[in-house]
Coordinates of C-alpha atoms in Angstrom, one line a residue:
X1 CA 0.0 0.0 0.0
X2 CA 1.7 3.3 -1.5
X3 CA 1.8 5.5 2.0
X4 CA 2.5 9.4 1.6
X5 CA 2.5 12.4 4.1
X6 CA 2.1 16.0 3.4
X7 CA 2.7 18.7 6.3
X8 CA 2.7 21.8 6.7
X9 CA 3.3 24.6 9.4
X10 CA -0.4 25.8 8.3
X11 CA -3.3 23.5 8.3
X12 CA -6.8 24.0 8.2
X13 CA -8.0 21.4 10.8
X14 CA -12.0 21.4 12.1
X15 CA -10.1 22.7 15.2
X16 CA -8.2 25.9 13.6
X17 CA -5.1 26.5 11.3
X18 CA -2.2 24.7 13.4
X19 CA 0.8 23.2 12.1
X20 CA 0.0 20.0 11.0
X21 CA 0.8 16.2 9.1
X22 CA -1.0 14.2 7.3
X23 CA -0.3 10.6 6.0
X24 CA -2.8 8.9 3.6
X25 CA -2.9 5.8 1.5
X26 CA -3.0 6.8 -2.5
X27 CA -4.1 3.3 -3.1
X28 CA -7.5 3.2 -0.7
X29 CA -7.4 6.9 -1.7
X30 CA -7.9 7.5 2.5
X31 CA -6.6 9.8 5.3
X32 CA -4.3 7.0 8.0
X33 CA -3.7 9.6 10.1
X34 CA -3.4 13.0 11.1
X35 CA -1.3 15.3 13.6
X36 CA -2.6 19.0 14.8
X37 CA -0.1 20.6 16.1
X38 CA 3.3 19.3 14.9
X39 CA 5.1 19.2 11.7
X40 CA 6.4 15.3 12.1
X41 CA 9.8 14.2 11.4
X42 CA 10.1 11.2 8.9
X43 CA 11.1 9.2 11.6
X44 CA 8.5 10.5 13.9
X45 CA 6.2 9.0 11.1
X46 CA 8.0 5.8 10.7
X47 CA 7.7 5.5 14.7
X48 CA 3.6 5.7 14.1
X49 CA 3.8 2.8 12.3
X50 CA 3.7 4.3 9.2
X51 CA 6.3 3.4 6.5
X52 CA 6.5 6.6 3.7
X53 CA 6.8 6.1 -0.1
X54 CA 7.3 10.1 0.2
X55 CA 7.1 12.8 2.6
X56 CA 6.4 16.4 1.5
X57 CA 6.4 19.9 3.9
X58 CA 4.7 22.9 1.4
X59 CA 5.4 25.3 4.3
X60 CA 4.6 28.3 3.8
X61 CA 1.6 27.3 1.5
X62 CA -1.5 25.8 3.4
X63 CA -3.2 22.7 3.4
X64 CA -6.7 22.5 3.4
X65 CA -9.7 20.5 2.5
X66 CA -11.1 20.3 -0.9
X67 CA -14.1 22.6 -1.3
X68 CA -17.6 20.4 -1.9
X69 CA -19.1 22.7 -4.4
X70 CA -22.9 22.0 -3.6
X71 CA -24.4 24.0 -6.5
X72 CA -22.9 23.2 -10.2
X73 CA -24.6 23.2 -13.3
X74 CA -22.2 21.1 -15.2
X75 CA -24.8 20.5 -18.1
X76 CA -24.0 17.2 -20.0
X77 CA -25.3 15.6 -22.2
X78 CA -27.4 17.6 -24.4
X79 CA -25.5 21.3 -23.7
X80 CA -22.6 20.0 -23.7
X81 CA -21.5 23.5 -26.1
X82 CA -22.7 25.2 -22.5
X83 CA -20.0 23.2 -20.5
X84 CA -19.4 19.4 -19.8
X85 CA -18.2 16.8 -17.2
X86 CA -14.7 17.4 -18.5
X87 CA -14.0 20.8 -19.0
X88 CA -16.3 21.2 -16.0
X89 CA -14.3 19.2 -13.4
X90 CA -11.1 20.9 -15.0
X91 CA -12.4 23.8 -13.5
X92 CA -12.9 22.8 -10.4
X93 CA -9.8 21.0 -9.3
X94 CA -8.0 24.2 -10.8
X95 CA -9.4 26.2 -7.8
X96 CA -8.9 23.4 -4.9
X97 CA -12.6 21.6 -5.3
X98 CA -12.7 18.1 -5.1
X99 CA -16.5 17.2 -5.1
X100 CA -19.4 18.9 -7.1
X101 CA -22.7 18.1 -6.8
X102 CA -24.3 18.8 -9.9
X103 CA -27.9 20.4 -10.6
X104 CA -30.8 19.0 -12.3
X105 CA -31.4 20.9 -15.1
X106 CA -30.2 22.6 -18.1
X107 CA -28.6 19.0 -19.1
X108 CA -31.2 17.4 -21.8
X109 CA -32.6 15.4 -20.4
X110 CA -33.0 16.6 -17.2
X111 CA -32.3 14.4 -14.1
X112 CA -36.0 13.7 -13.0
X113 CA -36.6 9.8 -13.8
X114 CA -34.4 7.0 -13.5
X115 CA -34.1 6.6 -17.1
X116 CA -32.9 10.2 -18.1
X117 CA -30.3 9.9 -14.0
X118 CA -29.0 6.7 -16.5
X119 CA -28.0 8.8 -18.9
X120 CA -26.3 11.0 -17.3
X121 CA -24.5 8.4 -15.4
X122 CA -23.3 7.1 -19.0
X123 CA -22.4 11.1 -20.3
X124 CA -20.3 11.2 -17.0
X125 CA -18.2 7.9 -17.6
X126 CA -14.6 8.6 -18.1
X127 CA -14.4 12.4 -18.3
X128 CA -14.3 13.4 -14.4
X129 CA -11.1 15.0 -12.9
X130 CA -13.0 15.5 -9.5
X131 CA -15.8 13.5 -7.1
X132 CA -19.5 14.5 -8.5
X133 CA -22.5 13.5 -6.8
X134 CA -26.0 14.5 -8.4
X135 CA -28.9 16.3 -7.6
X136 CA -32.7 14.9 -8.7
X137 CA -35.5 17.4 -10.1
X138 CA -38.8 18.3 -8.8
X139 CA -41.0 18.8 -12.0
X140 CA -44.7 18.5 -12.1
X141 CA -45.7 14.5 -12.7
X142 CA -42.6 12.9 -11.1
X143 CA -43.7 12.4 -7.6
X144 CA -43.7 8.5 -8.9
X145 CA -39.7 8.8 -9.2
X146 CA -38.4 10.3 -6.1
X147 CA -38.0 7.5 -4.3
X148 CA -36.6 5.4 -6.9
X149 CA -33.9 8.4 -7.2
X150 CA -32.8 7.9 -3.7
X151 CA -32.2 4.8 -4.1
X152 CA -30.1 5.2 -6.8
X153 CA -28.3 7.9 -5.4
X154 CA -29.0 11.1 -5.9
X155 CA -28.5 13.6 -2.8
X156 CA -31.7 15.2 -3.1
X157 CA -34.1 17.4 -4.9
X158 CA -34.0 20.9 -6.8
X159 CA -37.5 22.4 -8.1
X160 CA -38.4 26.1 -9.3
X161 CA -41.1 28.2 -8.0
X162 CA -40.7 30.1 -11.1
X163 CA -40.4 29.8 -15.1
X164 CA -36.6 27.9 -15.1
X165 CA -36.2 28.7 -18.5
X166 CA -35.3 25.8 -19.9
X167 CA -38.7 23.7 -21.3
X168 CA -38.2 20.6 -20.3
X169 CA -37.7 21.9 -16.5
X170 CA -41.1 23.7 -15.6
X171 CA -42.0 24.9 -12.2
X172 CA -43.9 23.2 -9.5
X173 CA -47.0 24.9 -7.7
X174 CA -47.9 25.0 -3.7
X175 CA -49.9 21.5 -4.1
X176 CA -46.6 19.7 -5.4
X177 CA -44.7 21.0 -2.6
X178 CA -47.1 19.7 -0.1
X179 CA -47.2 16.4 -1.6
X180 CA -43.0 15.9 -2.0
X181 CA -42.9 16.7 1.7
X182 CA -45.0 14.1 2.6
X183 CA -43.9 11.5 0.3
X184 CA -40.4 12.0 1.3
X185 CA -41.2 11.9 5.1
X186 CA -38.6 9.6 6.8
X187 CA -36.3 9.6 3.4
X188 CA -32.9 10.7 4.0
X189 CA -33.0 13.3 1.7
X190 CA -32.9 17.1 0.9
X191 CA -35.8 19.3 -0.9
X192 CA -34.6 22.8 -2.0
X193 CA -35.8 25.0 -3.9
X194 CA -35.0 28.5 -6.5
X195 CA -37.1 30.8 -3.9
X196 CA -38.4 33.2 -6.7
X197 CA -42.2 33.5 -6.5
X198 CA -44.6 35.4 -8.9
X199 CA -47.8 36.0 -7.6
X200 CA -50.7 37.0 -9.3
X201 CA -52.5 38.6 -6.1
X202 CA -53.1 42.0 -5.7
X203 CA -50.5 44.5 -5.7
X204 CA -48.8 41.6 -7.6
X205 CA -50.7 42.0 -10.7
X206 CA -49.0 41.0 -14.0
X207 CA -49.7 40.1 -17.4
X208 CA -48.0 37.1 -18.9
X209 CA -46.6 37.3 -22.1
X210 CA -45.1 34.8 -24.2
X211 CA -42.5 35.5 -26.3
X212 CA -40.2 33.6 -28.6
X213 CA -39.6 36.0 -31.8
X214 CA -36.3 35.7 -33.6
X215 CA -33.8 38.1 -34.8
X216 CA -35.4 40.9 -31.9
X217 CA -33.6 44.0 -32.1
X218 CA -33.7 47.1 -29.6
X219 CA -37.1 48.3 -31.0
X220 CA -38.8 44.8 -30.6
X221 CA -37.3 45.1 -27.1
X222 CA -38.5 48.9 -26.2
X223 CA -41.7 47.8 -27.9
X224 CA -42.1 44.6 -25.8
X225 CA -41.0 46.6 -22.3
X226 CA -44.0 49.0 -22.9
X227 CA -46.3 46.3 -23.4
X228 CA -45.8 44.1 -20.4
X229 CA -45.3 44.4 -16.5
X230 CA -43.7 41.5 -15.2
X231 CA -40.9 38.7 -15.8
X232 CA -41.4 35.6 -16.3
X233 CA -38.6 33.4 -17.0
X234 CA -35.4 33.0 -14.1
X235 CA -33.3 32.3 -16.8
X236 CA -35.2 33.2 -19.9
X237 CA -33.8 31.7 -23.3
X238 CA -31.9 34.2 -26.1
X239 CA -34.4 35.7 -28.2
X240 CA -37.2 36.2 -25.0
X241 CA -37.5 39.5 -23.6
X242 CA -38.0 39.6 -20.3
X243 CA -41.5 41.4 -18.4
X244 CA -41.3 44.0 -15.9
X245 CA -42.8 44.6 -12.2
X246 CA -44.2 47.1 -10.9
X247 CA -42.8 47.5 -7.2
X248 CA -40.4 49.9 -7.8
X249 CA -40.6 51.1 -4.3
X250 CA -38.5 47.8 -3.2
X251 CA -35.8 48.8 -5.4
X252 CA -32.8 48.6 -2.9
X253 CA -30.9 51.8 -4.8
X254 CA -33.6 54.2 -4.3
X255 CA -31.9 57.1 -4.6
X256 CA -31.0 56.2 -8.1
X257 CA -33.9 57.5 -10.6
X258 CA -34.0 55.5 -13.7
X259 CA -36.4 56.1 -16.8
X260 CA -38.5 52.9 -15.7
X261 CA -39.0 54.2 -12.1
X262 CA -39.9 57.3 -13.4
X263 CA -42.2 55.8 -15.5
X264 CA -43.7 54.3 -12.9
X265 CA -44.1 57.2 -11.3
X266 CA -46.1 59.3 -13.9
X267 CA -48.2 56.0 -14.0
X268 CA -47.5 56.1 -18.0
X269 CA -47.0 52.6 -19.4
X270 CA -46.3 54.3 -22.6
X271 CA -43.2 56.0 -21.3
X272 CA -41.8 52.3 -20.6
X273 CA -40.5 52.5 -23.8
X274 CA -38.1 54.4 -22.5
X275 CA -36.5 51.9 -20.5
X276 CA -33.1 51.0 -21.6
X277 CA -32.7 47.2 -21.8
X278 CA -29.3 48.0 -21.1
X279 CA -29.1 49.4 -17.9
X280 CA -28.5 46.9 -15.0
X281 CA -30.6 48.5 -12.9
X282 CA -33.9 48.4 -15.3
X283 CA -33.1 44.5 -15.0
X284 CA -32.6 44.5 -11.4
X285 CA -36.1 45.9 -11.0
X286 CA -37.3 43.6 -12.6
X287 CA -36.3 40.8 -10.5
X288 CA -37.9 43.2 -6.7
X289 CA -36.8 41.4 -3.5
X290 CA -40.4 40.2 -2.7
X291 CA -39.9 37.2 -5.6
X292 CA -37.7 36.1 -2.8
X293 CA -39.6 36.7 0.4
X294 CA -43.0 35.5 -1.5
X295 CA -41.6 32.1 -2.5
X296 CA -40.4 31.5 0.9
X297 CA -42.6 32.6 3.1
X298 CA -44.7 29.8 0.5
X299 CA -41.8 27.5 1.0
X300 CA -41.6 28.1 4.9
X301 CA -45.9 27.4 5.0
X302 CA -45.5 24.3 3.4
X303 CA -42.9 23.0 5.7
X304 CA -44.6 24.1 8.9
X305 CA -47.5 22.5 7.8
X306 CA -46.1 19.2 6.9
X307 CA -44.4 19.2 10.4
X308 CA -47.6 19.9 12.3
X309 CA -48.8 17.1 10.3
X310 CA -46.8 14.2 10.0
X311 CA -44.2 15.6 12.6
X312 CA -41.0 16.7 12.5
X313 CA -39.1 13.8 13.2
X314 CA -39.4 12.5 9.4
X315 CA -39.8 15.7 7.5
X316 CA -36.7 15.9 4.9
X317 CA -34.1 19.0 5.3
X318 CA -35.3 21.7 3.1
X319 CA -32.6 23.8 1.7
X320 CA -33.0 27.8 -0.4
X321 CA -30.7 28.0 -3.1
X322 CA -28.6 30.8 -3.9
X323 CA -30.6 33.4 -1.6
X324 CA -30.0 37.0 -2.6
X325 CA -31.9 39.1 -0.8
X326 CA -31.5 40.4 2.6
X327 CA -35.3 41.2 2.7
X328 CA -35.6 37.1 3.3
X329 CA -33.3 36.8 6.1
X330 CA -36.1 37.8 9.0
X331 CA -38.6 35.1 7.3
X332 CA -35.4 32.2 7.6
X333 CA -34.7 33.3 10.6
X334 CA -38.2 33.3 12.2
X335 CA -38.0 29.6 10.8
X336 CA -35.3 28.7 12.4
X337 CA -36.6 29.8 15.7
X338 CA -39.8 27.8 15.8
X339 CA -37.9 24.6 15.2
X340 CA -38.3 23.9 11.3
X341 CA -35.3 21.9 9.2
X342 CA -34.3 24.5 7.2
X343 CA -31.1 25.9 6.0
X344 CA -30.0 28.5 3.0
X345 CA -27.2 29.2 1.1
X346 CA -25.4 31.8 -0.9
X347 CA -22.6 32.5 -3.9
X348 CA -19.8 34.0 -4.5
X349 CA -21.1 36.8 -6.7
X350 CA -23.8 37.6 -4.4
X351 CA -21.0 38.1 -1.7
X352 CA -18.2 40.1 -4.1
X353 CA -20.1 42.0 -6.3
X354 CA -22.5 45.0 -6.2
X355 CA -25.4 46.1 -8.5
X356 CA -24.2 50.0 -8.1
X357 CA -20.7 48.7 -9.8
X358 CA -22.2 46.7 -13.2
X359 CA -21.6 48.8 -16.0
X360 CA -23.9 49.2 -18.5
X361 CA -24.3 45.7 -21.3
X362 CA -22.2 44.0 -19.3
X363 CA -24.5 41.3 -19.5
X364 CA -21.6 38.5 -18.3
X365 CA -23.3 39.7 -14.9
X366 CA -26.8 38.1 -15.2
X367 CA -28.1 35.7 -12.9
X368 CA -31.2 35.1 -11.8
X369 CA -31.7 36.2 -8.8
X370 CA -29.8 39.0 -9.4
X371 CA -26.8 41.0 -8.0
X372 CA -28.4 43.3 -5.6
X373 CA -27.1 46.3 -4.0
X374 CA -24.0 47.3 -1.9
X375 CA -26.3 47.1 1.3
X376 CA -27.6 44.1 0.6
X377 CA -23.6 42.4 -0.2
X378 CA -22.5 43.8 3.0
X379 CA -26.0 42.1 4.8
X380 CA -25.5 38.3 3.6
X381 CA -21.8 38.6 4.5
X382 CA -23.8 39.5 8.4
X383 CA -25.7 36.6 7.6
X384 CA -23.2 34.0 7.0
X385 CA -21.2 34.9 10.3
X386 CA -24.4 34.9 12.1
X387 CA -24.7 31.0 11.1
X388 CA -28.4 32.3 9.3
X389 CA -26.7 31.1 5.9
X390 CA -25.0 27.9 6.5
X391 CA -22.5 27.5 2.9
X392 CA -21.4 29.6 -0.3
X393 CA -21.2 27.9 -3.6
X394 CA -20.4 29.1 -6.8
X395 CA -23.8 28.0 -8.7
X396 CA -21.5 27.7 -11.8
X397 CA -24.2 28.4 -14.1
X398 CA -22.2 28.6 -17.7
X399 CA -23.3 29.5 -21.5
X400 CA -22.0 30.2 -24.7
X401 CA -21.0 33.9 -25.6
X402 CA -24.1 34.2 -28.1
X403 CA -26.9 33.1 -25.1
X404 CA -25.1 36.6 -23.2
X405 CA -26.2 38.2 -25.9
X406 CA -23.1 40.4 -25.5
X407 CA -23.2 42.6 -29.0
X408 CA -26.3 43.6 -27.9
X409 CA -25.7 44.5 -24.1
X410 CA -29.4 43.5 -23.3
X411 CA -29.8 42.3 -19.9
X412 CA -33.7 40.8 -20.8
X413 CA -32.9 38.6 -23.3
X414 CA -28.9 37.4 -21.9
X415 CA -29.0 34.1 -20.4
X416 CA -28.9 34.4 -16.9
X417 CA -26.0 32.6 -14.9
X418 CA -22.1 33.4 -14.0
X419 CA -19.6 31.2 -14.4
X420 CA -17.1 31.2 -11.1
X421 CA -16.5 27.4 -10.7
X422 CA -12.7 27.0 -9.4
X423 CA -13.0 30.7 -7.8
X424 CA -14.0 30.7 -4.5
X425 CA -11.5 30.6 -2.5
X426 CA -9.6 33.6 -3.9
X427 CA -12.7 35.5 -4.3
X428 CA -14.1 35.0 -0.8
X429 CA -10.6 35.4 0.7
X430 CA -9.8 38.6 -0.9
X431 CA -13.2 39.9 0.2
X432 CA -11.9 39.2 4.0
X433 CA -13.3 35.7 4.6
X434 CA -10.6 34.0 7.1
X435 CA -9.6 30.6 6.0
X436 CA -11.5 29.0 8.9
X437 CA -14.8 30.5 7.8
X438 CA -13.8 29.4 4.1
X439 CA -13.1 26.0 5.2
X440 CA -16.0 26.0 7.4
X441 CA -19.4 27.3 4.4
X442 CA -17.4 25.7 1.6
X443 CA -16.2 22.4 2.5
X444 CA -17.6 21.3 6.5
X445 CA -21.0 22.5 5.9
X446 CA -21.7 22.0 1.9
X447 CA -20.7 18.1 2.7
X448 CA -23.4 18.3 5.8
X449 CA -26.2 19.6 3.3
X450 CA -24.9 17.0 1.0
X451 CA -24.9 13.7 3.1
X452 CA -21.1 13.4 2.7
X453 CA -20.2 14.7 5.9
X454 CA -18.6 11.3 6.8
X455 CA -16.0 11.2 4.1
X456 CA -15.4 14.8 2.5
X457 CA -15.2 18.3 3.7
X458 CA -12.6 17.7 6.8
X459 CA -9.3 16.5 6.8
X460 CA -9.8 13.6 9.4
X461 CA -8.2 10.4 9.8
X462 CA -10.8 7.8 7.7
X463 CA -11.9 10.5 5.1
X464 CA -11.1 10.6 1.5
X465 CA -7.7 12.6 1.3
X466 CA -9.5 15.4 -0.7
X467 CA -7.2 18.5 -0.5
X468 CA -6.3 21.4 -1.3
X469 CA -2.3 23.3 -1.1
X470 CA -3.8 27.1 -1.1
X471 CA -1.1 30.2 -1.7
X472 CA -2.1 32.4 0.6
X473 CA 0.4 35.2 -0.2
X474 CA 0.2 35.7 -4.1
X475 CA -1.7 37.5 -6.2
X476 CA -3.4 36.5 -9.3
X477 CA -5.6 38.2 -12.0
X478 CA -8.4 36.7 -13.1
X479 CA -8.8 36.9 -17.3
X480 CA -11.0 35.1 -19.1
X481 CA -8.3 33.2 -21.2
X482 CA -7.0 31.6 -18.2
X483 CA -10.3 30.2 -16.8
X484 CA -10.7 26.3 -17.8
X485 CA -14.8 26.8 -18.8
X486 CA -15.5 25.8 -22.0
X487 CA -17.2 29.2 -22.9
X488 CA -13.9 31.4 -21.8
X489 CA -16.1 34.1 -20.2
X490 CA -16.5 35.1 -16.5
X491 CA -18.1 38.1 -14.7
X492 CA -14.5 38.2 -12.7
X493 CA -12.6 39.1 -15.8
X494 CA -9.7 41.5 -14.8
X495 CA -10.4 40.7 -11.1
X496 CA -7.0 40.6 -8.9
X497 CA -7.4 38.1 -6.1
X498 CA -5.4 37.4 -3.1
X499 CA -4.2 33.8 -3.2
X500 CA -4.3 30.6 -5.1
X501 CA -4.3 27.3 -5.2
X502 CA -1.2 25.5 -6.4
X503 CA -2.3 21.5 -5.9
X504 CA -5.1 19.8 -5.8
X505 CA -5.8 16.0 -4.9
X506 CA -8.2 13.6 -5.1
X507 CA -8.6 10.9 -3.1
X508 CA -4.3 10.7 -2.4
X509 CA -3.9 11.6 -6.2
X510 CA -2.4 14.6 -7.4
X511 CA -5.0 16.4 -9.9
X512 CA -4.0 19.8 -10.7
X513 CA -0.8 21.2 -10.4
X514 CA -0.3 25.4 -11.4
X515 CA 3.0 24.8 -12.6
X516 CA 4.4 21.8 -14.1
X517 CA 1.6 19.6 -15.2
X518 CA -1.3 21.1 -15.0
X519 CA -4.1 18.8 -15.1
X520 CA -3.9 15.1 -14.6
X521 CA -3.2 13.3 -17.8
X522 CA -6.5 10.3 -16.9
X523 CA -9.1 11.9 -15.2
X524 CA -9.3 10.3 -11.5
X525 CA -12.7 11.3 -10.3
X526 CA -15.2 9.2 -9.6
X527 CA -19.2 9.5 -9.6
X528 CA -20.7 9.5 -6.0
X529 CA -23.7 6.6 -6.0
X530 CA -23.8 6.0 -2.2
X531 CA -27.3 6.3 -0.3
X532 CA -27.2 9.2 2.2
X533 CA -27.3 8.0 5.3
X534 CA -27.8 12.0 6.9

C-alpha cells in the first residue's frame, strides 16, 4: 500500500489552522492519520507505524480541505456546447474543489426519472477530474420517481417556484410542494428549492406574455417593455424578452432614478418605452426582493404545515438556493426559531459583487436572482457569520458567448447565470473571509447539506484525502483566457485576487498542479452513488 505524508506549518484542521501532518494511503485513496499541532519528522512517522513512499512539507503554502461545491450546473449531455463533465471538473480542481454536486437541469434530459439519471451516469463515464454526486429534479408528474432516485443515489431534490427557462424543466406549484414533503417523510434526503415567486394577487398583478420571436432587435425590445409588467422566466432563453414589475418602491438603490422608475411614477405605461434594456438597474427591478420573500414565506408554509402534520421527526431537510436578498433573512430566521429543518445558502457573486458597480451591457453579470445592492452584499456577508446562511457555492451556471447576448448589451434577453466554478477561494478570501470561515461554508458545511459529511469536507483520519495546497500570499488576476470553462467568459474578468491554489488532490492523487503539469493526464474522479445515510 503506496503510504505518503504531506505537512505543513499551516493546516486548516476542524479545530483551527495549526501546524499540522498528514499521511494517507493513495491506493485506498484514505486519510491513516493525522497530527494537529506538529510538523512530524520522517522518523516521527516511521515510529507511528507508518512506512513513507514520500514525505512532502509545502510550508509556507496551506493545506486544506477540498471545497464540496454543492451548486454546479455542469450541463452534459445535451448542452454540452454550454459546458461538460470534462472541462467542468477541470475547472474545479483548478481552484482546490474536489466534489461537485451537480444540478438538475439545463442538461437534456434533465435528471428527474431513473431513465434520463441513467443517462447522465453514462455522459459522466470517463471524463471526471473531480468526485461529483448528483442532484434529482422536482417537476410537475414525477412524484412517482423520487423515491426510486434515492435509491439510486442522488442527494436530493431541486424544483423552481418560477419559469426555469429551460422547457423541459417547468416549475412546481404549492400542491406539489405539499405532496414531496409528505412523500419524502422519513427519506434521508434534501428538498430545496430556487425561492423566486410570482404571484398574481393584488399589488402583484402582472400580465403574462409569451414571447419567442427571432432576430429581436432594440425596437422589438422597447416595444415589448412597454407592453408588459412583469418577468417571467429565471433564466429566460436568447431571443425572450423579459417582463417588468411594478414594485419599484423595493428597489434597494432608491436614490437612483432611472427612466422605468420614473415611469412608474407618472403612471404612464407608454413612457416604458423608454426603458433601456441595457441598464442593470432596469433588469434588477425587474427581478424586486419580494420574488424572494414570496416564494419562501410559500416554502416556509409548506414545511410548517407538513411538520404539524406528519411531525417533525421525518420531515426531509429543506434547503433555499442561492438566496439574494437580505429582505428574506427575517422570514429564515423566524423559521429557524420555531424549530423547522431549514437551512439556506449563498454565492460568491452575491458576496463580491454590487449592483451600483455593473456597468452598462455588461450582460456577463446576469443571474437570476440577481446581484443586488451594496447594502444588501455587505447584509449576507452578516448573515453568513451569524450562522443564518449555512454554505457559499459558486452556482456555476455557464453558457456560450451568443446566449449573453453580449453585442447587444441587453440584460432581458442574456442568459442568466455566472460562471465562477474554481474561484471561491480567492474571491471569498480577498473579500476578508478568514480561512476558517472558508473552510467552514465551503467544505464542512456543503458536505453536511450533501450527506457526505462522513467522508469529505474535513481532513480527518478515515476520510477521502480530498485537499487542497492554497497560496495564501500571491496574487493572481483573473482573465477570461486563463479560466478552464469551456465558454472562456467570466463576470470576474480582470479581477486581482489574493491567493491561489497550487495542488489539488483527489482521493491521495495529485489532480492539478499550477505549474508543471497542469491537469492530470487520466481523469481520476469518480461519480458518487452511495445512499445518504444524513
Amino acid at each position: 500500500m503506496m503510504i505518503k505524508a504531506i505537512a505543513s506549518n499551516y493546516v486548516a484542521f476542524h479545530e483551527g489552522i495549526h501546524p499540522g501532518t498528514i499521511i494517507y494511503s493513495v491506493k485506498t485513496g484514505k486519510i491513516l492519520d493525522t497530527v494537529c499541532g506538529n510538523v512530524l519528522t520522517e522518523q516521527e512517522i516511521f515510529n507511528r507505524g507508518w512506512d513513507l513512499d514520500s514525505y512532502e512539507i509545502v510550508s509556507p503554502y496551506l493545506i486544506m480541505p477540498g471545497l464540496v461545491d454543492s451548486h454546479v450546473h455542469l450541463n452534459e449531455p445535451g448542452r454540452t456546447e454550454w459546458e461538460g463533465f470534462e472541462t467542468g471538473t477541470k475547472a474545479a480542481v483548478a481552484g482546490g474543489v474536489t466534489t461537485v454536486i451537480d444540478m438538475p437541469l439545463n442538461a437534456i434530459p434533465p435528471t428527474t426519472t431513473i431513465e434520463n439519471f441513467k443517462l447522465k451516469l453514462d455522459a459522466a463515464e470517463g471524463q471526471l477530474w473531480c468526485d461529483v454526486g448528483f442532484w434529482g429534479g422536482l417537476v410537475p408528474h414525477n412524484l412517482d420517481h423520487l423515491k426510486p432516485l434515492i435509491e439510486a443515489g442522488v442527494r436530493g431534490f431541486k424544483g423552481f417556484l418560477i419559469d426555469s427557462g429551460v422547457d423541459e424543466f417547468p416549475a412546481i406549484d404549492k400542491r406539489y410542494i405539499q405532496q414531496a414533503l409528505h412523500i419524502l417523510q422519513g427519506e434521508k434526503t434534501m428538498i430545496m428549492f430556487h425561492a423566486e415567486l410570482q404571484l398574481p394577487e393584488a399589488g402583484h398583478e402582472h400580465t403574462v406574455v409569451d414571447h419567442h420571436g427571432e432576430g429581436i432587435d432594440e425596437f422589438d425590445d422597447c416595444n415589448m417593455l412597454s407592453t408588459v409588467k412583469s418577468l417571467s422566466s429565471v433564466e429566460p432563453k436568447y431571443g425572450q424578452v423579459s417582463e417588468l414589475i411594478q414594485h419599484h418602491e423595493e428597489y434597494p438603490m432608491d436614490s437612483i432614478i432611472t427612466p422605468l422608475e420614473a415611469a412608474e411614477y407618472e403612471a404612464n405605461d407608454k413612457s416604458l418605452a423608454n426603458v433601456d434594456p441595457c441598464d442593470y438597474k432596469s433588469f434588477l427591478l425587474s427581478r424586486p426582493d419580494h420574488f424572494e420573500t414570496d416564494a419562501i414565506s410559500l416554502i416556509v408554509d409548506c414545511l410548517r404545515n407538513s411538520v404539524l402534520k406528519d411531525g417533525i421527526e421525518r420531515s426531509p431537510f429543506v434547503h433555499i438556493v442561492h438566496l439574494a436578498s437580505m429582505e428574506a433573512l427575517p422570514i429564515l430566521k423566524h423559521a429557524k426559531e420555531i424549530g423547522l429543518p431549514i437551512t439556506a445558502e449563498t454565492c460568491f457573486h452575491y458576496l463580491s459583487l454590487a449592483a451600483e458597480n455593473i456597468p452598462e451591457s455588461k450582460t456577463f453579470y446576469k443571474c437570476c436572482p440577481p446581484i443586488r445592492s451594496e447594502k444588501n452584499r455587505k447584509a449576507l456577508w452578516n448573515a453568513l457569520r451569524q450562522g443564518l446562511l449555512t454554505s457559499v457555492v459558486s452556482d456555476h451556471s455557464p453558457c456560450t458567448p451568443e446566449l449573453k447576448n453580449l453585442a447587444k448589451g441587453d440584460f432581458f434577453s442574456a442568459w442568466g447565470g455566472i460562471a465562477s466554478v474554481g474561484l471561491g477561494i480567492p474571491l471569498l478570501y480577498t473579500n476578508g473571509a478568514s480561512i476558517a470561515e472558508i473552510v467552514k461554508w465551503c467544505c464542512e458545511n456543503t458536505s453536511k447539506q450533501v450527506g457526505l459529511d462522513h467522508k469529505k469536507g474535513f481532513l480527518r483520519t478515515g476520510y477521502d484525502a480530498d485537499f487542497a495546497i492554497f497560496d495564501m500570499n500571491t496574487y493572481q488576476m483573473v482573465t477570461n483566457e486563463k479560466v478552464y470553462y469551456k465558454n472562456k467568459l467570466t463576470a470576474y474578468d480582470g479581477s486581482k485576487l489574493k491567493g491561489l491554489v497550487r495542488n489539488t488532490y483527489v482521493r491521495g492523487k495529485m489532480v492539478f498542479a499550477v505549474e508543471g503539469m497542469g491537469h492530470s493526464e487520466h481523469p481520476l474522479g469518480q461519480t458518487i452513488l452511495e445512499r445518504r445515510s444524513t
